[in-house]
Amino acid sequence: MKNNIKYITLLALGMIACEPEFENPIDESGNYESGEANFSNYVALGNSLTAGFADGALYITGQENSYPNILAQQFKSAGGGEFTQPLMSDNAGGALLSGTQILDNRFVLAFGADGSPKPAIYTGAAPTTEISNNLGNTFNNMGVPGAKSYHLVAPGYGNVAGVPAGTANPYFARFASSATTTVIADAVAQNATFFSLWIGNNDVLSYATSGGEGEDHNTTGNLDPATYGSQDITNSNVFAGVYSQLVDAMLAGGAKGVLLSLPSVTSIPYFTTVPYNPVPMDATTAAGANLAYAQYNGGLQQALAALAGTGLLTEEEVARRTITFVEGQNAVVIEDEDLTDLGAINPAFAALPKLRQATAEDLLVLPASSIIGTLADPNTPTSVIGVGVALEDKWVLTPEEQTAISTAQSAYNLTIKGIADAKGLAFYDAAADLEKVATVGIPYDGGVVTSEFVRGGGFSLDGVHPTPRGHAIIANGIMNALKTTYNANLPKVRPGDYGTVTLSNDVN
């Protein structure tokens, strides 16, 4: 059986890859002005999206092509000042702590042994960024990869001593003003005249990328983020309180700003690239697989008969759990924690695990492409992952988990829009534009940017973060919002001038 994943096939069709270029032409003939805004000291606050994280790492060209830096260059046509960033030391990505590598290098697009290009970790150069070398704290880009909303107000988040234990952030440790400061305190200290705030994506993203393994605190009602796990969904009331605190802090000095909504995390290539049915079978193989699941399917029927009239197990659930393979493409077998725990009802059913085949409503995470079709046990030919061995919960985002994410995200976005309106701030609906990228694409001179993995040009090789071209589209969208709210007239950038993904075979 072959590991026949859709995106690998697409890659084999051929594409053009290029090193991101920082070409940022400004039409000097325009009559540009800042309107009611003052761009002389712009501070960008946020997470990895703001920092310029891409291809699974933070590196120089990604930072240079971040939407805040693109914006800042355009602001210069209307009174904008210098824009500084805590640049990494190289373009390899990755980072060291006391000489030991603690963060992986970036992804590049490499040709595999079969001749097909696919993402791989770049090994052409060793990382040289030493986290413990503090750069000082006077940077305009205050984006901190990995930060959730409440992390921006957490003392000690930049304490390098806490990095090994995971209680501090390695990126913030590089430029925190002290071991006890907060991100927002250091941002306020920059005395911004204008700010952008794009935070909250990680409050649901880590739950999503883990296949829903964390807790949903909109369900638990837990309002103490100090007790949250890294893969948990932040309670919406906690988010609202923190977000309001952040905005008030940035406004205290008289600055104006723009707030960005949070895009749907389940529309990004990380969740839309691997199909639910990537397993091809001929008739003989399908018959053999069905024979292997005959006992499981029969056990479900026995349980249904035994529990008739109790309401504890429905015919619909049994049909959903029944596993059947056919000649052609087949859905993978997955674990689903939301299925009825039959063993808990009756020990006689303990041998019936929570298994079913995926449907089009399930989202398989991008890394699943590397294991589906491989053997869980190299000495057992029937241990094919996704067929004889079910995909673990961490590889799949089920409809129930998607609902938890969208519920939280909708609440967060209501908070963001409400605060923007109440404070008279510009609001850029990034969620709407990135939804266009995911559905119909956004045209630019010479092409259309979509979310199709690798070829669409909108997302980098980690399937989560934008390419430079994606950042250019975001920057243009923000400038539109600034015109609406502040009557600022700024020169747009041409997305086609910005690169997408990098091709390299330095991956061994």
mmCIF file of C-alpha atoms in Angstrom, residues 176-457:
data_model
loop_
_atom_site.group_PDB
_atom_site.id
_atom_site.type_symbol
_atom_site.label_atom_id
_atom_site.label_comp_id
_atom_site.label_asym_id
_atom_site.label_seq_id
_atom_site.Cartn_x
_atom_site.Cartn_y
_atom_site.Cartn_z
ATOM 1 C CA ALA A 176 12.715 41.554 27.330
ATOM 2 C CA SER A 177 13.812 44.545 29.376
ATOM 3 C CA SER A 178 14.115 42.418 32.521
ATOM 4 C CA ALA A 179 13.385 38.935 33.811
ATOM 5 C CA THR A 180 10.163 40.117 35.428
ATOM 6 C CA THR A 181 8.719 42.443 32.810
ATOM 7 C CA THR A 182 5.695 41.800 30.585
ATOM 8 C CA VAL A 183 5.333 42.123 26.837
ATOM 9 C CA ILE A 184 2.731 44.851 27.209
ATOM 10 C CA ALA A 185 4.894 46.812 29.662
ATOM 11 C CA ASP A 186 7.798 46.812 27.220
ATOM 12 C CA ALA A 187 5.466 47.752 24.361
ATOM 13 C CA VAL A 188 4.016 50.688 26.300
ATOM 14 C CA ALA A 189 7.527 51.841 27.136
ATOM 15 C CA GLN A 190 8.125 52.432 23.421
ATOM 16 C CA ASN A 191 5.759 55.447 23.617
ATOM 17 C CA ALA A 192 3.997 54.542 20.414
ATOM 18 C CA THR A 193 2.085 57.121 18.413
ATOM 19 C CA PHE A 194 0.403 54.301 16.522
ATOM 20 C CA PHE A 195 -0.002 50.596 17.224
ATOM 21 C CA SER A 196 -1.428 47.424 15.730
ATOM 22 C CA LEU A 197 -2.726 44.523 17.794
ATOM 23 C CA TRP A 198 -3.170 41.021 16.390
ATOM 24 C CA ILE A 199 -3.408 38.569 19.257
ATOM 25 C CA GLY A 200 -5.624 35.607 20.145
ATOM 26 C CA ASN A 201 -4.962 33.125 17.368
ATOM 27 C CA ASN A 202 -2.876 30.916 19.632
ATOM 28 C CA ASP A 203 -5.683 30.878 22.192
ATOM 29 C CA VAL A 204 -7.317 28.278 19.935
ATOM 30 C CA LEU A 205 -4.574 27.285 17.471
ATOM 31 C CA SER A 206 -2.589 25.026 19.795
ATOM 32 C CA TYR A 207 -5.802 23.156 20.642
ATOM 33 C CA ALA A 208 -6.457 22.755 16.931
ATOM 34 C CA THR A 209 -2.970 21.638 15.916
ATOM 35 C CA SER A 210 -2.957 19.068 18.712
ATOM 36 C CA GLY A 211 -6.108 17.513 17.283
ATOM 37 C CA GLY A 212 -8.178 18.857 20.155
ATOM 38 C CA GLU A 213 -6.151 17.205 22.908
ATOM 39 C CA GLY A 214 -6.407 20.185 25.286
ATOM 40 C CA GLU A 215 -9.252 21.434 27.473
ATOM 41 C CA ASP A 216 -11.914 23.846 26.285
ATOM 42 C CA HIS A 217 -12.251 26.348 29.121
ATOM 43 C CA ASN A 218 -15.476 27.702 27.706
ATOM 44 C CA THR A 219 -16.790 24.318 28.760
ATOM 45 C CA THR A 220 -14.886 23.906 32.011
ATOM 46 C CA GLY A 221 -15.576 27.514 33.061
ATOM 47 C CA ASN A 222 -12.003 27.871 34.306
ATOM 48 C CA LEU A 223 -11.124 31.599 34.442
ATOM 49 C CA ASP A 224 -7.561 31.200 35.715
ATOM 50 C CA PRO A 225 -5.126 31.127 32.787
ATOM 51 C CA ALA A 226 -2.280 30.332 35.186
ATOM 52 C CA THR A 227 -3.720 26.819 35.325
ATOM 53 C CA TYR A 228 -4.201 26.403 31.587
ATOM 54 C CA GLY A 229 -2.287 23.813 29.604
ATOM 55 C CA SER A 230 -0.449 24.788 26.443
ATOM 56 C CA GLN A 231 -3.087 23.109 24.230
ATOM 57 C CA ASP A 232 -6.152 24.517 25.953
ATOM 58 C CA ILE A 233 -8.752 26.916 24.554
ATOM 59 C CA THR A 234 -8.778 30.184 26.485
ATOM 60 C CA ASN A 235 -12.057 31.069 28.130
ATOM 61 C CA SER A 236 -13.758 33.841 26.137
ATOM 62 C CA ASN A 237 -14.247 36.030 29.203
ATOM 63 C CA VAL A 238 -10.561 35.726 30.051
ATOM 64 C CA PHE A 239 -9.716 36.749 26.500
ATOM 65 C CA ALA A 240 -12.072 39.731 26.657
ATOM 66 C CA GLY A 241 -10.586 40.969 29.922
ATOM 67 C CA VAL A 242 -6.993 40.637 28.766
ATOM 68 C CA TYR A 243 -7.670 42.140 25.358
ATOM 69 C CA SER A 244 -9.329 45.183 26.875
ATOM 70 C CA GLN A 245 -6.379 45.573 29.219
ATOM 71 C CA LEU A 246 -3.935 45.487 26.315
ATOM 72 C CA VAL A 247 -5.799 48.097 24.293
ATOM 73 C CA ASP A 248 -6.214 50.437 27.255
ATOM 74 C CA ALA A 249 -2.500 50.211 28.002
ATOM 75 C CA MET A 250 -1.549 51.129 24.438
ATOM 76 C CA LEU A 251 -4.058 54.005 24.351
ATOM 77 C CA ALA A 252 -2.946 55.502 27.643
ATOM 78 C CA GLY A 253 -0.248 57.581 25.968
ATOM 79 C CA GLY A 254 -2.597 59.013 23.340
ATOM 80 C CA ALA A 255 -1.765 56.616 20.506
ATOM 81 C CA LYS A 256 -4.169 55.560 17.797
ATOM 82 C CA GLY A 257 -4.231 52.075 16.405
ATOM 83 C CA VAL A 258 -5.695 49.251 14.392
ATOM 84 C CA LEU A 259 -7.117 45.980 15.720
ATOM 85 C CA LEU A 260 -7.144 42.809 13.630
ATOM 86 C CA SER A 261 -9.718 40.027 13.762
ATOM 87 C CA LEU A 262 -8.699 36.386 14.079
ATOM 88 C CA PRO A 263 -8.923 34.162 11.003
ATOM 89 C CA SER A 264 -10.484 30.732 11.062
ATOM 90 C CA VAL A 265 -7.696 28.346 11.977
ATOM 91 C CA THR A 266 -9.484 25.423 10.332
ATOM 92 C CA SER A 267 -9.301 27.017 6.880
ATOM 93 C CA ILE A 268 -5.510 27.073 6.765
ATOM 94 C CA PRO A 269 -3.504 24.473 4.804
ATOM 95 C CA TYR A 270 -2.451 22.744 8.016
ATOM 96 C CA PHE A 271 -5.999 21.362 8.201
ATOM 97 C CA THR A 272 -7.133 21.333 4.585
ATOM 98 C CA THR A 273 -4.289 19.596 2.754
ATOM 99 C CA VAL A 274 -4.495 15.961 3.853
ATOM 100 C CA PRO A 275 -7.724 14.351 2.579
ATOM 101 C CA TYR A 276 -9.855 12.160 4.808
ATOM 102 C CA ASN A 277 -9.672 9.314 2.272
ATOM 103 C CA PRO A 278 -6.057 9.023 1.137
ATOM 104 C CA VAL A 279 -5.885 5.202 1.213
ATOM 105 C CA PRO A 280 -6.063 3.457 -2.197
ATOM 106 C CA MET A 281 -6.952 -0.245 -2.226
ATOM 107 C CA ASP A 282 -7.576 -2.927 -4.779
ATOM 108 C CA ALA A 283 -10.447 -5.351 -4.284
ATOM 109 C CA THR A 284 -8.298 -8.073 -2.701
ATOM 110 C CA THR A 285 -6.717 -5.712 -0.175
ATOM 111 C CA ALA A 286 -10.092 -4.231 0.717
ATOM 112 C CA ALA A 287 -11.539 -7.696 1.320
ATOM 113 C CA GLY A 288 -8.635 -8.578 3.588
ATOM 114 C CA ALA A 289 -9.048 -5.367 5.583
ATOM 115 C CA ASN A 290 -12.774 -5.966 5.969
ATOM 116 C CA LEU A 291 -12.087 -9.455 7.287
ATOM 117 C CA ALA A 292 -9.756 -7.976 9.889
ATOM 118 C CA TYR A 293 -12.543 -5.678 11.159
ATOM 119 C CA ALA A 294 -15.306 -8.311 11.020
ATOM 120 C CA GLN A 295 -15.047 -9.049 14.726
ATOM 121 C CA TYR A 296 -15.184 -5.326 15.629
ATOM 122 C CA ASN A 297 -18.193 -4.720 13.397
ATOM 123 C CA GLY A 298 -19.904 -7.807 14.755
ATOM 124 C CA GLY A 299 -19.262 -6.661 18.318
ATOM 125 C CA LEU A 300 -20.970 -3.359 17.572
ATOM 126 C CA GLN A 301 -24.072 -5.208 16.399
ATOM 127 C CA GLN A 302 -24.054 -7.325 19.551
ATOM 128 C CA ALA A 303 -23.760 -4.203 21.701
ATOM 129 C CA LEU A 304 -26.621 -2.556 19.835
ATOM 130 C CA ALA A 305 -28.837 -5.566 20.429
ATOM 131 C CA ALA A 306 -27.882 -5.789 24.101
ATOM 132 C CA LEU A 307 -28.525 -2.083 24.691
ATOM 133 C CA ALA A 308 -31.771 -1.888 22.716
ATOM 134 C CA GLY A 309 -34.262 0.401 24.405
ATOM 135 C CA THR A 310 -31.709 1.986 26.749
ATOM 136 C CA GLY A 311 -30.831 4.928 24.516
ATOM 137 C CA LEU A 312 -27.158 4.377 25.307
ATOM 138 C CA LEU A 313 -26.201 3.350 21.772
ATOM 139 C CA THR A 314 -28.076 4.284 18.602
ATOM 140 C CA GLU A 315 -28.217 2.646 15.220
ATOM 141 C CA GLU A 316 -26.779 5.849 13.789
ATOM 142 C CA GLU A 317 -23.684 5.584 15.950
ATOM 143 C CA VAL A 318 -23.207 1.946 15.097
ATOM 144 C CA ALA A 319 -23.438 2.803 11.403
ATOM 145 C CA ARG A 320 -20.900 5.581 11.933
ATOM 146 C CA ARG A 321 -18.539 3.205 13.717
ATOM 147 C CA THR A 322 -18.831 0.328 11.275
ATOM 148 C CA ILE A 323 -15.638 0.042 9.253
ATOM 149 C CA THR A 324 -15.823 -0.924 5.593
ATOM 150 C CA PHE A 325 -13.187 -0.737 2.875
ATOM 151 C CA VAL A 326 -13.863 -0.798 -0.849
ATOM 152 C CA GLU A 327 -11.884 -0.939 -4.055
ATOM 153 C CA GLY A 328 -10.630 2.594 -4.719
ATOM 154 C CA GLN A 329 -9.976 5.445 -2.269
ATOM 155 C CA ASN A 330 -10.742 4.762 1.385
ATOM 156 C CA ALA A 331 -11.133 6.863 4.507
ATOM 157 C CA VAL A 332 -8.608 6.321 7.278
ATOM 158 C CA VAL A 333 -9.579 4.674 10.554
ATOM 159 C CA ILE A 334 -9.390 7.114 13.457
ATOM 160 C CA GLU A 335 -9.838 7.230 17.208
ATOM 161 C CA ASP A 336 -12.730 9.468 18.256
ATOM 162 C CA GLU A 337 -12.994 10.259 21.946
ATOM 163 C CA ASP A 338 -16.546 11.548 21.512
ATOM 164 C CA LEU A 339 -17.887 8.111 20.620
ATOM 165 C CA THR A 340 -19.756 6.205 23.322
ATOM 166 C CA ASP A 341 -17.464 4.404 25.743
ATOM 167 C CA LEU A 342 -19.037 0.970 25.454
ATOM 168 C CA GLY A 343 -16.606 -0.605 27.889
ATOM 169 C CA ALA A 344 -17.739 1.833 30.571
ATOM 170 C CA ILE A 345 -21.356 0.782 29.999
ATOM 171 C CA ASN A 346 -20.639 -2.911 30.163
ATOM 172 C CA PRO A 347 -17.243 -4.609 30.649
ATOM 173 C CA ALA A 348 -18.383 -7.182 28.109
ATOM 174 C CA PHE A 349 -17.898 -4.480 25.452
ATOM 175 C CA ALA A 350 -14.469 -3.377 26.652
ATOM 176 C CA ALA A 351 -12.854 -4.849 23.557
ATOM 177 C CA LEU A 352 -14.715 -2.362 21.359
ATOM 178 C CA PRO A 353 -12.504 0.731 21.063
ATOM 179 C CA LYS A 354 -13.727 4.181 19.997
ATOM 180 C CA LEU A 355 -12.971 3.743 16.322
ATOM 181 C CA ARG A 356 -14.604 4.902 13.127
ATOM 182 C CA GLN A 357 -13.570 5.903 9.633
ATOM 183 C CA ALA A 358 -13.014 9.563 8.903
ATOM 184 C CA THR A 359 -15.511 11.566 6.881
ATOM 185 C CA ALA A 360 -15.263 14.759 4.854
ATOM 186 C CA GLU A 361 -16.226 16.656 8.019
ATOM 187 C CA ASP A 362 -13.044 15.580 9.796
ATOM 188 C CA LEU A 363 -9.825 17.552 9.345
ATOM 189 C CA LEU A 364 -6.546 15.658 9.303
ATOM 190 C CA VAL A 365 -3.552 17.709 10.407
ATOM 191 C CA LEU A 366 -0.704 18.244 7.966
ATOM 192 C CA PRO A 367 1.908 16.107 9.808
ATOM 193 C CA ALA A 368 -0.423 13.104 9.478
ATOM 194 C CA SER A 369 0.702 12.917 5.858
ATOM 195 C CA SER A 370 4.064 11.579 7.021
ATOM 196 C CA ILE A 371 2.653 8.572 8.884
ATOM 197 C CA ILE A 372 -0.490 7.467 7.061
ATOM 198 C CA GLY A 373 0.291 4.291 5.167
ATOM 199 C CA THR A 374 3.450 3.513 7.141
ATOM 200 C CA LEU A 375 3.811 0.551 9.502
ATOM 201 C CA ALA A 376 3.346 1.059 13.227
ATOM 202 C CA ASP A 377 5.386 -2.109 13.684
ATOM 203 C CA PRO A 378 7.946 -2.708 10.914
ATOM 204 C CA ASN A 379 7.671 -6.444 11.526
ATOM 205 C CA THR A 380 3.877 -6.537 11.196
ATOM 206 C CA PRO A 381 2.593 -5.932 7.659
ATOM 207 C CA THR A 382 -0.980 -5.498 8.888
ATOM 208 C CA SER A 383 -0.043 -2.581 11.155
ATOM 209 C CA VAL A 384 -0.592 0.009 8.439
ATOM 210 C CA ILE A 385 -1.369 3.323 10.155
ATOM 211 C CA GLY A 386 -4.788 4.547 9.132
ATOM 212 C CA VAL A 387 -5.926 1.003 8.209
ATOM 213 C CA GLY A 388 -4.855 -1.741 10.605
ATOM 214 C CA VAL A 389 -3.817 0.798 13.255
ATOM 215 C CA ALA A 390 -6.115 3.754 13.851
ATOM 216 C CA LEU A 391 -4.851 7.314 13.676
ATOM 217 C CA GLU A 392 -4.566 8.678 17.194
ATOM 218 C CA ASP A 393 -6.815 11.533 18.285
ATOM 219 C CA LYS A 394 -3.961 14.046 17.943
ATOM 220 C CA TRP A 395 -3.933 13.664 14.152
ATOM 221 C CA VAL A 396 -7.591 14.516 13.585
ATOM 222 C CA LEU A 397 -9.831 17.473 14.353
ATOM 223 C CA THR A 398 -13.350 16.109 14.641
ATOM 224 C CA PRO A 399 -16.522 18.146 14.018
ATOM 225 C CA GLU A 400 -17.109 18.455 17.773
ATOM 226 C CA GLU A 401 -13.629 19.883 18.244
ATOM 227 C CA GLN A 402 -14.069 22.244 15.307
ATOM 228 C CA THR A 403 -17.239 23.560 16.919
ATOM 229 C CA ALA A 404 -15.378 24.300 20.160
ATOM 230 C CA ILE A 405 -12.800 26.264 18.186
ATOM 231 C CA SER A 406 -15.249 28.258 16.112
ATOM 232 C CA THR A 407 -17.353 29.085 19.176
ATOM 233 C CA ALA A 408 -14.357 30.535 20.983
ATOM 234 C CA GLN A 409 -13.062 32.335 17.930
ATOM 235 C CA SER A 410 -16.406 33.958 17.222
ATOM 236 C CA ALA A 411 -16.540 35.240 20.790
ATOM 237 C CA TYR A 412 -12.995 36.603 20.550
ATOM 238 C CA ASN A 413 -13.800 38.430 17.317
ATOM 239 C CA LEU A 414 -16.928 39.963 18.792
ATOM 240 C CA THR A 415 -14.733 41.319 21.580
ATOM 241 C CA ILE A 416 -12.171 42.731 19.147
ATOM 242 C CA LYS A 417 -14.749 44.434 16.938
ATOM 243 C CA GLY A 418 -16.639 45.769 19.943
ATOM 244 C CA ILE A 419 -13.545 47.327 21.458
ATOM 245 C CA ALA A 420 -12.463 48.819 18.128
ATOM 246 C CA ASP A 421 -15.880 50.451 17.744
ATOM 247 C CA ALA A 422 -16.036 51.625 21.337
ATOM 248 C CA LYS A 423 -12.562 53.168 21.249
ATOM 249 C CA GLY A 424 -12.809 54.645 17.757
ATOM 250 C CA LEU A 425 -9.958 52.485 16.500
ATOM 251 C CA ALA A 426 -9.453 51.116 13.016
ATOM 252 C CA PHE A 427 -10.571 47.530 12.531
ATOM 253 C CA TYR A 428 -9.126 45.262 9.887
ATOM 254 C CA ASP A 429 -11.172 42.142 9.298
ATOM 255 C CA ALA A 430 -8.255 39.843 8.579
ATOM 256 C CA ALA A 431 -10.570 36.882 9.054
ATOM 257 C CA ALA A 432 -12.666 37.966 6.081
ATOM 258 C CA ASP A 433 -9.690 38.439 3.778
ATOM 259 C CA LEU A 434 -8.078 35.135 4.753
ATOM 260 C CA GLU A 435 -11.420 33.430 4.206
ATOM 261 C CA LYS A 436 -11.307 34.795 0.659
ATOM 262 C CA VAL A 437 -7.798 33.383 0.294
ATOM 263 C CA ALA A 438 -9.116 29.993 1.449
ATOM 264 C CA THR A 439 -12.158 29.968 -0.842
ATOM 265 C CA VAL A 440 -11.990 32.045 -4.019
ATOM 266 C CA GLY A 441 -8.501 33.532 -3.700
ATOM 267 C CA ILE A 442 -7.417 37.163 -3.814
ATOM 268 C CA PRO A 443 -6.306 38.412 -7.229
ATOM 269 C CA TYR A 444 -3.319 40.627 -7.746
ATOM 270 C CA ASP A 445 -1.526 41.794 -10.839
ATOM 271 C CA GLY A 446 -0.513 38.579 -12.547
ATOM 272 C CA GLY A 447 -2.050 35.940 -10.329
ATOM 273 C CA VAL A 448 -4.337 34.848 -7.527
ATOM 274 C CA VAL A 449 -3.208 34.122 -3.979
ATOM 275 C CA THR A 450 -4.912 31.086 -2.457
ATOM 276 C CA SER A 451 -4.444 28.843 0.552
ATOM 277 C CA GLU A 452 -3.553 25.795 -1.513
ATOM 278 C CA PHE A 453 -0.551 24.261 0.156
ATOM 279 C CA VAL A 454 2.720 25.314 -1.514
ATOM 280 C CA ARG A 455 1.211 26.323 -4.842
ATOM 281 C CA GLY A 456 -1.310 28.888 -3.613
ATOM 282 C CA GLY A 457 1.372 31.328 -2.498
#
